[in-house]
Amino acid sequence: MLLESLGFDTPVIHFLDATASKVAGDATLKRTFLELADAWVAGSIPDAPPGTESEITALIAVAGYPKMLAAHRARELPDSISVATARDLQRWITRPESAGGKWEFRHLRWLGSHVHHMLLEIGRLQFIALPFGSPYRVFHAKSSIQKTMVFAEAGLECSRDGWLEKSVDGFITSYVSTPEELRGHAVDPTSGQISRETVSLSASDYDLCLSRESIALHVHIPSGQPLALSDCADSFRRAGNIYRRHFPELDWRAFGSTSWLLDRELWQCLPPNSNIQSFGNLFFPLATPGNNSDQLMERVLEGTPDWRTLTPKTSLQKAVLKHLHEGHRFRTTSGFILRTSESESALNAQLRH
Ligand SMILES: CC(C)(COP(=O)(O)OP(=O)(O)OC[C@H]1O[C@@H](n2cnc3c(N)ncnc32)[C@H](O)[C@@H]1OP(=O)(O)O)[C@@H](O)C(=O)NCCC(=O)NCCS
């Protein structure tokens, strides 16, 4: 009934109904389910015993839905957002072998964002309000041509070309902030790399607007539709309005994201004006701790253990493999869009195109 009212697809409802009947008819499975569902609703991410995992974890996720929907109602969020958010579960329940295969769901941790941390799907994108978390300090110039200036925090180990990784010929960042001076390693706005040299600025010319602890609206990009720029701009605009109206106490400072989609290296493999590049261009890029290509391997190269053995099926796979064979590297990249009147007008301008 609940899933029908949320517009779940009939085959998924049948799968969950069948699982619920199976659990109800097996005393041991029922006890296990009730224990795990209690822990889930109380806020933890329980591990299902081996063997029962994909059978009951989707049902456990749904057991958290009344709590999630009550939290949405308490914030007076529009029903359309609750429905879209709840339906994300369907993207993660899979049934391989063109509908004849076994139902699988192994993403309870991800659904924890929805049930426990108020992730919201607003139009094309999903948002979750959390500390920004990246080791940078972002300044906005009071009046200057270079409006945004980003310094790395002190003590970060960087490679010689400014990525966040250890290397024998790398460097460690320093950062000094006094009432007169800001001095540190600036971030290149075209790539996210951290400069080896330090730069000094007059502190009175800049306002600190974002740091690791600031609240940001972290952006997630669901699969299933093209990443059209106009849809994204609309989603950012609507999210801004929703958080302003329904979470007025949240002093959020920026939209943030960490994704393979923000990697400037990837752009060399994409057609001009691709959706991915246009989306990535909205963000100021930042080198990411960890600095690896795991996400790209999973999302583009099908999680293959060895890319050298993969036969490419799509133009992007072909271009990415060629780039790897040429010795280039990909890196998951973080980024932000500041919450300023200028960024809002830039997003509105995207909507007018
Ligand atoms: C994000 C996403 C919607 C972008 O798709 P899009 O709007 O088609 O992107 P673009 O138009 O920029 O794509 C350019 C080219 O790359 C291809 N492409 C895009 N994403 C691809 C992917 N994940 N795997 C393989 N090829 C991909 C497109 O088909 C297109 O190829 P073409 O020129 O031969 O038609 C898509 O990659 C996706 O669904 N990814 C899964 C979700 C995800 O990765 N989220 C982010 C997690 S951090």
Short mmCIF file of C-alpha atoms and ligand atoms in Angstrom, two decimals:
data_model
loop_
_atom_site.label_atom_id
_atom_site.label_comp_id
_atom_site.label_asym_id
_atom_site.label_seq_id
_atom_site.Cartn_x
_atom_site.Cartn_y
_atom_site.Cartn_z
CA MET A 1 0.00 0.00 0.00
CA LEU A 2 2.79 2.39 1.04
CA LEU A 3 4.85 1.54 -2.04
CA GLU A 4 1.84 1.89 -4.31
CA SER A 5 1.14 5.35 -2.93
CA LEU A 6 4.79 6.20 -3.64
CA GLY A 7 4.37 5.10 -7.26
CA PHE A 8 6.74 2.11 -7.15
CA ASP A 9 6.74 -0.09 -10.25
CA THR A 10 4.54 -3.18 -10.06
CA PRO A 11 7.35 -5.78 -10.47
CA VAL A 12 9.28 -4.19 -7.58
CA ILE A 13 6.14 -4.18 -5.42
CA HIS A 14 5.60 -7.87 -6.24
CA PHE A 15 9.21 -8.66 -5.32
CA LEU A 16 8.90 -6.85 -1.98
CA ASP A 17 5.49 -8.43 -1.26
CA ALA A 18 6.88 -11.89 -1.99
CA THR A 19 9.86 -11.21 0.28
CA ALA A 20 7.54 -9.95 3.04
CA SER A 21 5.44 -13.17 2.77
CA LYS A 22 8.56 -15.30 2.90
CA VAL A 23 9.81 -13.46 5.99
CA ALA A 24 6.39 -13.72 7.68
CA GLY A 25 6.28 -17.47 7.09
CA ASP A 26 9.74 -18.28 8.47
CA ALA A 27 10.14 -17.73 12.23
CA THR A 28 13.95 -17.50 12.13
CA LEU A 29 13.99 -15.13 9.16
CA LYS A 30 11.26 -13.05 10.78
CA ARG A 31 13.24 -12.70 14.03
CA THR A 32 16.35 -11.69 12.06
CA PHE A 33 14.36 -9.20 10.00
CA LEU A 34 12.72 -7.59 13.04
CA GLU A 35 16.08 -7.21 14.85
CA LEU A 36 17.73 -5.66 11.79
CA ALA A 37 14.77 -3.41 10.99
CA ASP A 38 14.72 -2.13 14.61
CA ALA A 39 18.43 -1.31 14.42
CA TRP A 40 17.89 0.40 11.04
CA VAL A 41 14.99 2.54 12.22
CA ALA A 42 17.03 3.47 15.34
CA GLY A 43 19.72 4.89 13.05
CA SER A 44 22.35 2.23 12.39
CA ILE A 45 23.21 0.42 9.17
CA PRO A 46 22.92 -3.26 10.14
CA ASP A 47 24.75 -6.07 8.35
CA ALA A 48 22.41 -8.86 7.31
CA PRO A 49 23.73 -12.38 8.01
CA PRO A 50 25.32 -13.98 4.92
CA GLY A 51 22.75 -15.82 2.84
CA THR A 52 19.85 -13.57 3.79
CA GLU A 53 21.45 -10.36 2.55
CA SER A 54 19.84 -9.33 -0.72
CA GLU A 55 16.65 -11.16 0.23
CA ILE A 56 15.75 -8.93 3.12
CA THR A 57 17.82 -5.76 2.89
CA ALA A 58 15.40 -4.06 0.48
CA LEU A 59 12.61 -4.81 2.95
CA ILE A 60 14.71 -3.35 5.77
CA ALA A 61 15.21 -0.17 3.71
CA VAL A 62 11.45 0.15 3.29
CA ALA A 63 10.96 -0.38 7.05
CA GLY A 64 12.67 3.01 7.46
CA TYR A 65 10.29 4.79 5.09
CA PRO A 66 7.61 5.78 7.64
CA LYS A 67 10.36 7.49 9.68
CA MET A 68 11.68 9.24 6.56
CA LEU A 69 8.25 10.37 5.41
CA ALA A 70 7.38 11.64 8.90
CA ALA A 71 10.58 13.73 8.87
CA HIS A 72 9.57 15.13 5.47
CA ARG A 73 6.09 15.96 6.76
CA ALA A 74 7.54 17.68 9.84
CA ARG A 75 9.42 19.97 7.42
CA GLU A 76 6.27 20.39 5.28
CA LEU A 77 8.17 19.28 2.18
CA PRO A 78 6.15 18.90 -1.02
CA ASP A 79 4.86 15.33 -1.57
CA SER A 80 6.50 15.27 -5.00
CA ILE A 81 9.93 15.48 -3.33
CA SER A 82 9.10 12.71 -0.83
CA VAL A 83 7.89 10.46 -3.65
CA ALA A 84 10.93 11.10 -5.87
CA THR A 85 13.28 10.55 -2.91
CA ALA A 86 11.58 7.30 -1.84
CA ARG A 87 11.60 5.95 -5.39
CA ASP A 88 15.42 6.14 -5.55
CA LEU A 89 15.40 2.67 -3.95
CA GLN A 90 14.17 1.28 -7.27
CA ARG A 91 17.35 2.43 -9.05
CA TRP A 92 19.39 0.21 -6.73
CA ILE A 93 17.24 -2.92 -6.85
CA THR A 94 18.40 -4.87 -9.85
CA ARG A 95 17.13 -7.92 -11.64
CA PRO A 96 19.76 -9.04 -14.10
CA GLU A 97 19.22 -11.29 -17.14
CA SER A 98 16.40 -9.19 -18.59
CA ALA A 99 13.83 -9.68 -15.86
CA GLY A 100 14.31 -13.43 -15.48
CA GLY A 101 17.16 -13.16 -12.98
CA LYS A 102 17.36 -12.92 -9.19
CA TRP A 103 16.40 -9.68 -7.49
CA GLU A 104 19.37 -7.99 -5.80
CA PHE A 105 19.71 -5.07 -3.40
CA ARG A 106 23.06 -4.33 -1.73
CA HIS A 107 22.88 -0.62 -1.05
CA LEU A 108 21.38 -0.23 2.42
CA ARG A 109 24.19 2.16 3.38
CA TRP A 110 23.23 4.49 0.51
CA LEU A 111 19.56 4.42 1.54
CA GLY A 112 20.75 5.49 5.01
CA SER A 113 21.27 8.94 3.45
CA HIS A 114 17.56 9.08 2.65
CA VAL A 115 16.21 7.54 5.84
CA HIS A 116 18.59 9.04 8.42
CA HIS A 117 20.16 12.13 6.84
CA MET A 118 17.35 13.74 4.85
CA LEU A 119 18.76 13.28 1.35
CA LEU A 120 16.22 14.87 -1.00
CA GLU A 121 15.67 14.30 -4.70
CA ILE A 122 14.71 17.63 -6.22
CA GLY A 123 14.28 17.43 -9.97
CA ARG A 124 17.27 15.92 -11.77
CA LEU A 125 19.63 15.95 -8.76
CA GLN A 126 19.76 14.80 -5.15
CA PHE A 127 20.93 16.95 -2.23
CA ILE A 128 22.05 16.29 1.32
CA ALA A 129 23.09 18.97 3.84
CA LEU A 130 26.35 18.00 5.53
CA PRO A 131 29.65 19.65 6.49
CA PHE A 132 31.59 20.55 3.35
CA GLY A 133 34.39 18.23 4.52
CA SER A 134 37.09 19.16 1.99
CA PRO A 135 40.40 20.50 3.35
CA TYR A 136 40.22 23.99 1.86
CA ARG A 137 39.38 27.57 2.77
CA VAL A 138 37.42 29.47 0.18
CA PHE A 139 37.47 33.27 0.07
CA HIS A 140 35.35 35.68 -1.86
CA ALA A 141 37.01 38.94 -2.88
CA LYS A 142 35.21 42.05 -1.70
CA SER A 143 36.05 43.63 -5.04
CA SER A 144 38.52 42.11 -7.44
CA ILE A 145 38.71 40.47 -10.84
CA GLN A 146 39.61 37.09 -9.35
CA LYS A 147 36.53 36.79 -7.19
CA THR A 148 37.07 33.36 -5.63
CA MET A 149 40.37 32.37 -4.04
CA VAL A 150 40.90 28.92 -2.55
CA PHE A 151 43.72 27.94 -0.18
CA ALA A 152 44.60 24.39 0.84
CA GLU A 153 44.60 23.74 4.59
CA ALA A 154 48.02 23.40 6.27
CA GLY A 155 49.79 20.04 6.48
CA LEU A 156 48.46 18.37 3.31
CA GLU A 157 50.83 16.02 1.51
CA CYS A 158 50.87 16.83 -2.21
CA SER A 159 52.56 15.35 -5.23
CA ARG A 160 54.91 17.65 -7.17
CA ASP A 161 52.08 18.66 -9.49
CA GLY A 162 49.67 19.45 -6.68
CA TRP A 163 47.46 16.38 -6.25
CA LEU A 164 46.61 15.15 -2.76
CA GLU A 165 48.90 12.15 -2.62
CA LYS A 166 52.25 11.26 -1.08
CA SER A 167 55.30 11.39 -3.29
CA VAL A 168 59.03 11.67 -2.68
CA ASP A 169 59.36 14.87 -4.69
CA GLY A 170 56.14 16.44 -3.44
CA PHE A 171 55.50 19.15 -0.85
CA ILE A 172 53.48 19.78 2.32
CA THR A 173 51.12 22.72 2.42
CA SER A 174 51.30 25.62 4.87
CA TYR A 175 48.58 28.12 5.62
CA VAL A 176 48.75 31.35 7.63
CA SER A 177 45.83 33.59 8.46
CA THR A 178 46.30 36.83 10.45
CA PRO A 179 44.12 39.96 10.56
CA GLU A 180 46.48 41.43 7.95
CA GLU A 181 47.50 38.51 5.75
CA LEU A 182 46.33 35.31 4.12
CA ARG A 183 49.23 33.17 2.93
CA GLY A 184 49.06 29.68 1.51
CA HIS A 185 48.96 27.35 -1.47
CA ALA A 186 46.25 28.46 -3.87
CA VAL A 187 44.13 26.09 -5.95
CA ASP A 188 44.14 26.32 -9.75
CA PRO A 189 40.53 27.06 -10.77
CA THR A 190 40.97 25.26 -14.09
CA SER A 191 42.09 21.88 -12.70
CA GLY A 192 41.86 21.78 -8.89
CA GLN A 193 45.63 21.29 -8.50
CA ILE A 194 47.33 22.88 -5.50
CA SER A 195 50.15 25.29 -6.30
CA ARG A 196 53.61 24.36 -5.00
CA GLU A 197 54.43 28.02 -4.31
CA THR A 198 52.61 30.09 -1.71
CA VAL A 199 50.86 33.36 -2.42
CA SER A 200 50.12 36.20 0.00
CA LEU A 201 46.95 38.31 -0.01
CA SER A 202 45.71 41.21 2.02
CA ALA A 203 43.19 39.72 4.48
CA SER A 204 41.04 42.83 4.44
CA ASP A 205 40.26 42.30 0.73
CA TYR A 206 38.62 38.88 1.26
CA ASP A 207 35.76 37.26 3.17
CA LEU A 208 35.99 33.63 4.24
CA CYS A 209 32.88 31.97 2.83
CA LEU A 210 33.48 28.21 2.94
CA SER A 211 35.66 25.85 4.96
CA ARG A 212 35.72 22.18 5.96
CA GLU A 213 33.14 22.67 8.73
CA SER A 214 30.68 24.85 6.79
CA ILE A 215 27.40 23.27 5.78
CA ALA A 216 27.16 22.49 2.08
CA LEU A 217 24.38 20.93 0.03
CA HIS A 218 26.16 17.88 -1.35
CA VAL A 219 24.95 17.00 -4.81
CA HIS A 220 24.44 13.44 -6.07
CA ILE A 221 23.65 12.55 -9.65
CA PRO A 222 21.24 9.66 -10.15
CA SER A 223 21.53 7.50 -13.25
CA GLY A 224 18.67 6.98 -15.65
CA GLN A 225 18.40 10.27 -17.57
CA PRO A 226 20.79 12.51 -19.48
CA LEU A 227 22.43 15.21 -17.39
CA ALA A 228 20.88 18.11 -19.31
CA LEU A 229 22.26 21.43 -18.09
CA SER A 230 18.84 23.12 -18.04
CA ASP A 231 17.47 20.32 -15.81
CA CYS A 232 20.46 20.67 -13.46
CA ALA A 233 20.15 24.46 -13.29
CA ASP A 234 16.45 24.06 -12.50
CA SER A 235 17.29 21.52 -9.82
CA PHE A 236 19.87 23.84 -8.17
CA ARG A 237 17.39 26.71 -8.23
CA ARG A 238 14.59 24.61 -6.74
CA ALA A 239 16.94 23.16 -4.09
CA GLY A 240 17.97 26.69 -3.08
CA ASN A 241 14.31 27.61 -2.61
CA ILE A 242 13.44 24.39 -0.75
CA TYR A 243 16.31 24.73 1.73
CA ARG A 244 15.62 28.44 2.25
CA ARG A 245 11.92 27.80 2.93
CA HIS A 246 11.93 24.44 4.74
CA PHE A 247 15.32 24.49 6.51
CA PRO A 248 15.64 28.20 7.37
CA GLU A 249 18.07 27.51 10.24
CA LEU A 250 20.65 25.91 7.92
CA ASP A 251 23.43 28.33 7.12
CA TRP A 252 24.51 26.43 3.99
CA ARG A 253 27.31 28.07 2.08
CA ALA A 254 27.64 26.17 -1.18
CA PHE A 255 26.65 23.22 -3.31
CA GLY A 256 29.39 20.60 -3.17
CA SER A 257 30.10 17.40 -5.05
CA THR A 258 32.76 14.73 -5.31
CA SER A 259 32.56 12.77 -8.52
CA TRP A 260 34.24 11.33 -11.58
CA LEU A 261 32.09 13.83 -13.53
CA LEU A 262 34.14 16.81 -12.25
CA ASP A 263 37.52 15.46 -13.41
CA ARG A 264 38.96 17.89 -15.98
CA GLU A 265 41.07 15.07 -17.45
CA LEU A 266 37.84 13.36 -18.47
CA TRP A 267 36.88 16.32 -20.64
CA GLN A 268 39.56 15.34 -23.12
CA CYS A 269 37.54 12.17 -23.76
CA LEU A 270 34.16 13.85 -24.23
CA PRO A 271 32.54 15.45 -27.25
CA PRO A 272 32.52 19.28 -27.14
CA ASN A 273 29.61 20.71 -25.12
CA SER A 274 28.79 17.33 -23.59
CA ASN A 275 26.37 17.31 -20.68
CA ILE A 276 29.09 16.04 -18.35
CA GLN A 277 31.47 18.87 -19.23
CA SER A 278 28.78 21.54 -18.94
CA PHE A 279 27.78 20.17 -15.53
CA GLY A 280 31.39 19.99 -14.33
CA ASN A 281 31.99 23.54 -15.51
CA LEU A 282 29.49 24.85 -12.94
CA PHE A 283 31.87 23.79 -10.15
CA PHE A 284 35.18 25.19 -8.92
CA PRO A 285 37.35 22.01 -8.95
CA LEU A 286 39.39 20.76 -5.98
CA ALA A 287 41.96 17.97 -5.73
CA THR A 288 40.39 15.24 -3.61
CA PRO A 289 42.03 13.24 -0.83
CA GLY A 290 42.34 9.70 -2.13
CA ASN A 291 42.77 11.03 -5.60
CA ASN A 292 41.93 7.83 -7.46
CA SER A 293 39.92 6.66 -10.45
CA ASP A 294 37.78 4.04 -8.65
CA GLN A 295 34.51 5.85 -9.38
CA LEU A 296 35.27 6.23 -13.07
CA MET A 297 36.26 2.57 -13.26
CA GLU A 298 32.93 1.61 -11.69
CA ARG A 299 30.69 4.06 -13.55
CA VAL A 300 32.26 4.01 -17.00
CA LEU A 301 34.37 0.86 -17.23
CA GLU A 302 31.78 -1.44 -15.59
CA GLY A 303 33.93 -2.04 -12.48
CA THR A 304 36.25 -4.23 -14.50
CA PRO A 305 39.19 -5.49 -12.40
CA ASP A 306 41.61 -4.89 -15.30
CA TRP A 307 40.76 -2.19 -17.84
CA ARG A 308 43.38 -3.55 -20.25
CA THR A 309 41.14 -6.54 -20.97
CA LEU A 310 37.90 -4.58 -21.53
CA THR A 311 36.41 -4.41 -25.03
CA PRO A 312 34.83 -0.94 -25.26
CA LYS A 313 31.11 -0.79 -26.09
CA THR A 314 30.50 2.97 -26.00
CA SER A 315 32.30 6.00 -27.42
CA LEU A 316 33.21 7.17 -23.90
CA GLN A 317 34.63 3.80 -22.93
CA LYS A 318 36.70 3.85 -26.12
CA ALA A 319 38.03 7.34 -25.45
CA VAL A 320 38.76 6.61 -21.77
CA LEU A 321 40.64 3.41 -22.60
CA LYS A 322 42.68 5.22 -25.27
CA HIS A 323 43.54 7.93 -22.73
CA LEU A 324 44.63 5.32 -20.16
CA HIS A 325 46.73 3.50 -22.77
CA GLU A 326 48.45 6.82 -23.52
CA GLY A 327 49.51 6.95 -19.87
CA HIS A 328 47.07 9.57 -18.53
CA ARG A 329 45.31 9.25 -15.19
CA PHE A 330 41.80 10.03 -14.04
CA ARG A 331 40.94 11.38 -10.61
CA THR A 332 37.70 11.68 -8.72
CA THR A 333 37.43 15.43 -8.13
CA SER A 334 35.57 17.55 -5.60
CA GLY A 335 34.03 20.91 -6.36
CA PHE A 336 31.75 23.64 -5.11
CA ILE A 337 29.36 26.33 -6.33
CA LEU A 338 29.23 29.14 -3.79
CA ARG A 339 25.88 30.35 -2.55
CA THR A 340 26.16 33.91 -3.73
CA SER A 341 23.86 36.16 -5.67
CA GLU A 342 26.33 35.90 -8.58
CA SER A 343 26.21 32.09 -8.70
CA GLU A 344 22.42 32.23 -8.52
CA SER A 345 22.30 34.61 -11.48
CA ALA A 346 24.74 32.37 -13.40
CA LEU A 347 22.45 29.38 -12.81
CA ASN A 348 19.42 31.43 -13.82
CA ALA A 349 21.25 32.44 -17.00
CA GLN A 350 21.73 28.72 -17.78
CA LEU A 351 17.98 28.31 -17.45
CA ARG A 352 17.31 31.04 -19.99
CA HIS A 353 19.49 29.30 -22.66
C1 LIG B 1 25.82 11.22 -15.42
C2 LIG B 1 25.19 10.68 -16.70
C3 LIG B 1 23.69 10.80 -16.61
C4 LIG B 1 25.73 11.50 -17.88
O1 LIG B 1 25.15 11.02 -19.07
P1 LIG B 1 24.91 11.97 -20.37
O2 LIG B 1 23.97 13.05 -20.06
O3 LIG B 1 24.57 11.02 -21.46
O4 LIG B 1 26.38 12.57 -20.58
P2 LIG B 1 27.03 13.20 -21.89
O5 LIG B 1 25.98 13.63 -22.86
O6 LIG B 1 27.98 14.21 -21.43
O7 LIG B 1 27.81 11.96 -22.49
C5 LIG B 1 28.79 12.10 -23.51
C6 LIG B 1 29.05 10.72 -24.09
O8 LIG B 1 29.48 9.83 -23.06
C7 LIG B 1 28.59 8.70 -22.94
N1 LIG B 1 28.43 8.39 -21.52
C8 LIG B 1 27.96 9.20 -20.54
N2 LIG B 1 27.98 8.56 -19.35
C9 LIG B 1 28.48 7.33 -19.59
C10 LIG B 1 28.77 6.22 -18.76
N3 LIG B 1 28.52 6.27 -17.42
N4 LIG B 1 29.30 5.12 -19.31
C11 LIG B 1 29.57 5.07 -20.64
N5 LIG B 1 29.32 6.09 -21.49
C12 LIG B 1 28.78 7.21 -20.97
C13 LIG B 1 27.29 9.18 -23.56
O9 LIG B 1 26.53 8.08 -24.01
C14 LIG B 1 27.80 10.05 -24.69
O10 LIG B 1 28.24 9.22 -25.73
P3 LIG B 1 27.91 9.57 -27.30
O11 LIG B 1 28.59 10.89 -27.57
O12 LIG B 1 28.49 8.42 -28.04
O13 LIG B 1 26.42 9.64 -27.39
C15 LIG B 1 25.58 9.20 -16.91
O14 LIG B 1 26.98 9.08 -16.92
C16 LIG B 1 25.04 8.31 -15.80
O15 LIG B 1 23.88 7.94 -15.79
N6 LIG B 1 25.93 7.92 -14.85
C17 LIG B 1 25.54 7.12 -13.70
C18 LIG B 1 25.34 7.99 -12.48
C19 LIG B 1 26.63 8.63 -12.02
O16 LIG B 1 27.71 8.35 -12.50
N7 LIG B 1 26.48 9.51 -11.04
C20 LIG B 1 27.59 10.19 -10.45
C21 LIG B 1 28.12 9.38 -9.36
S1 LIG B 1 29.30 10.27 -8.45
#
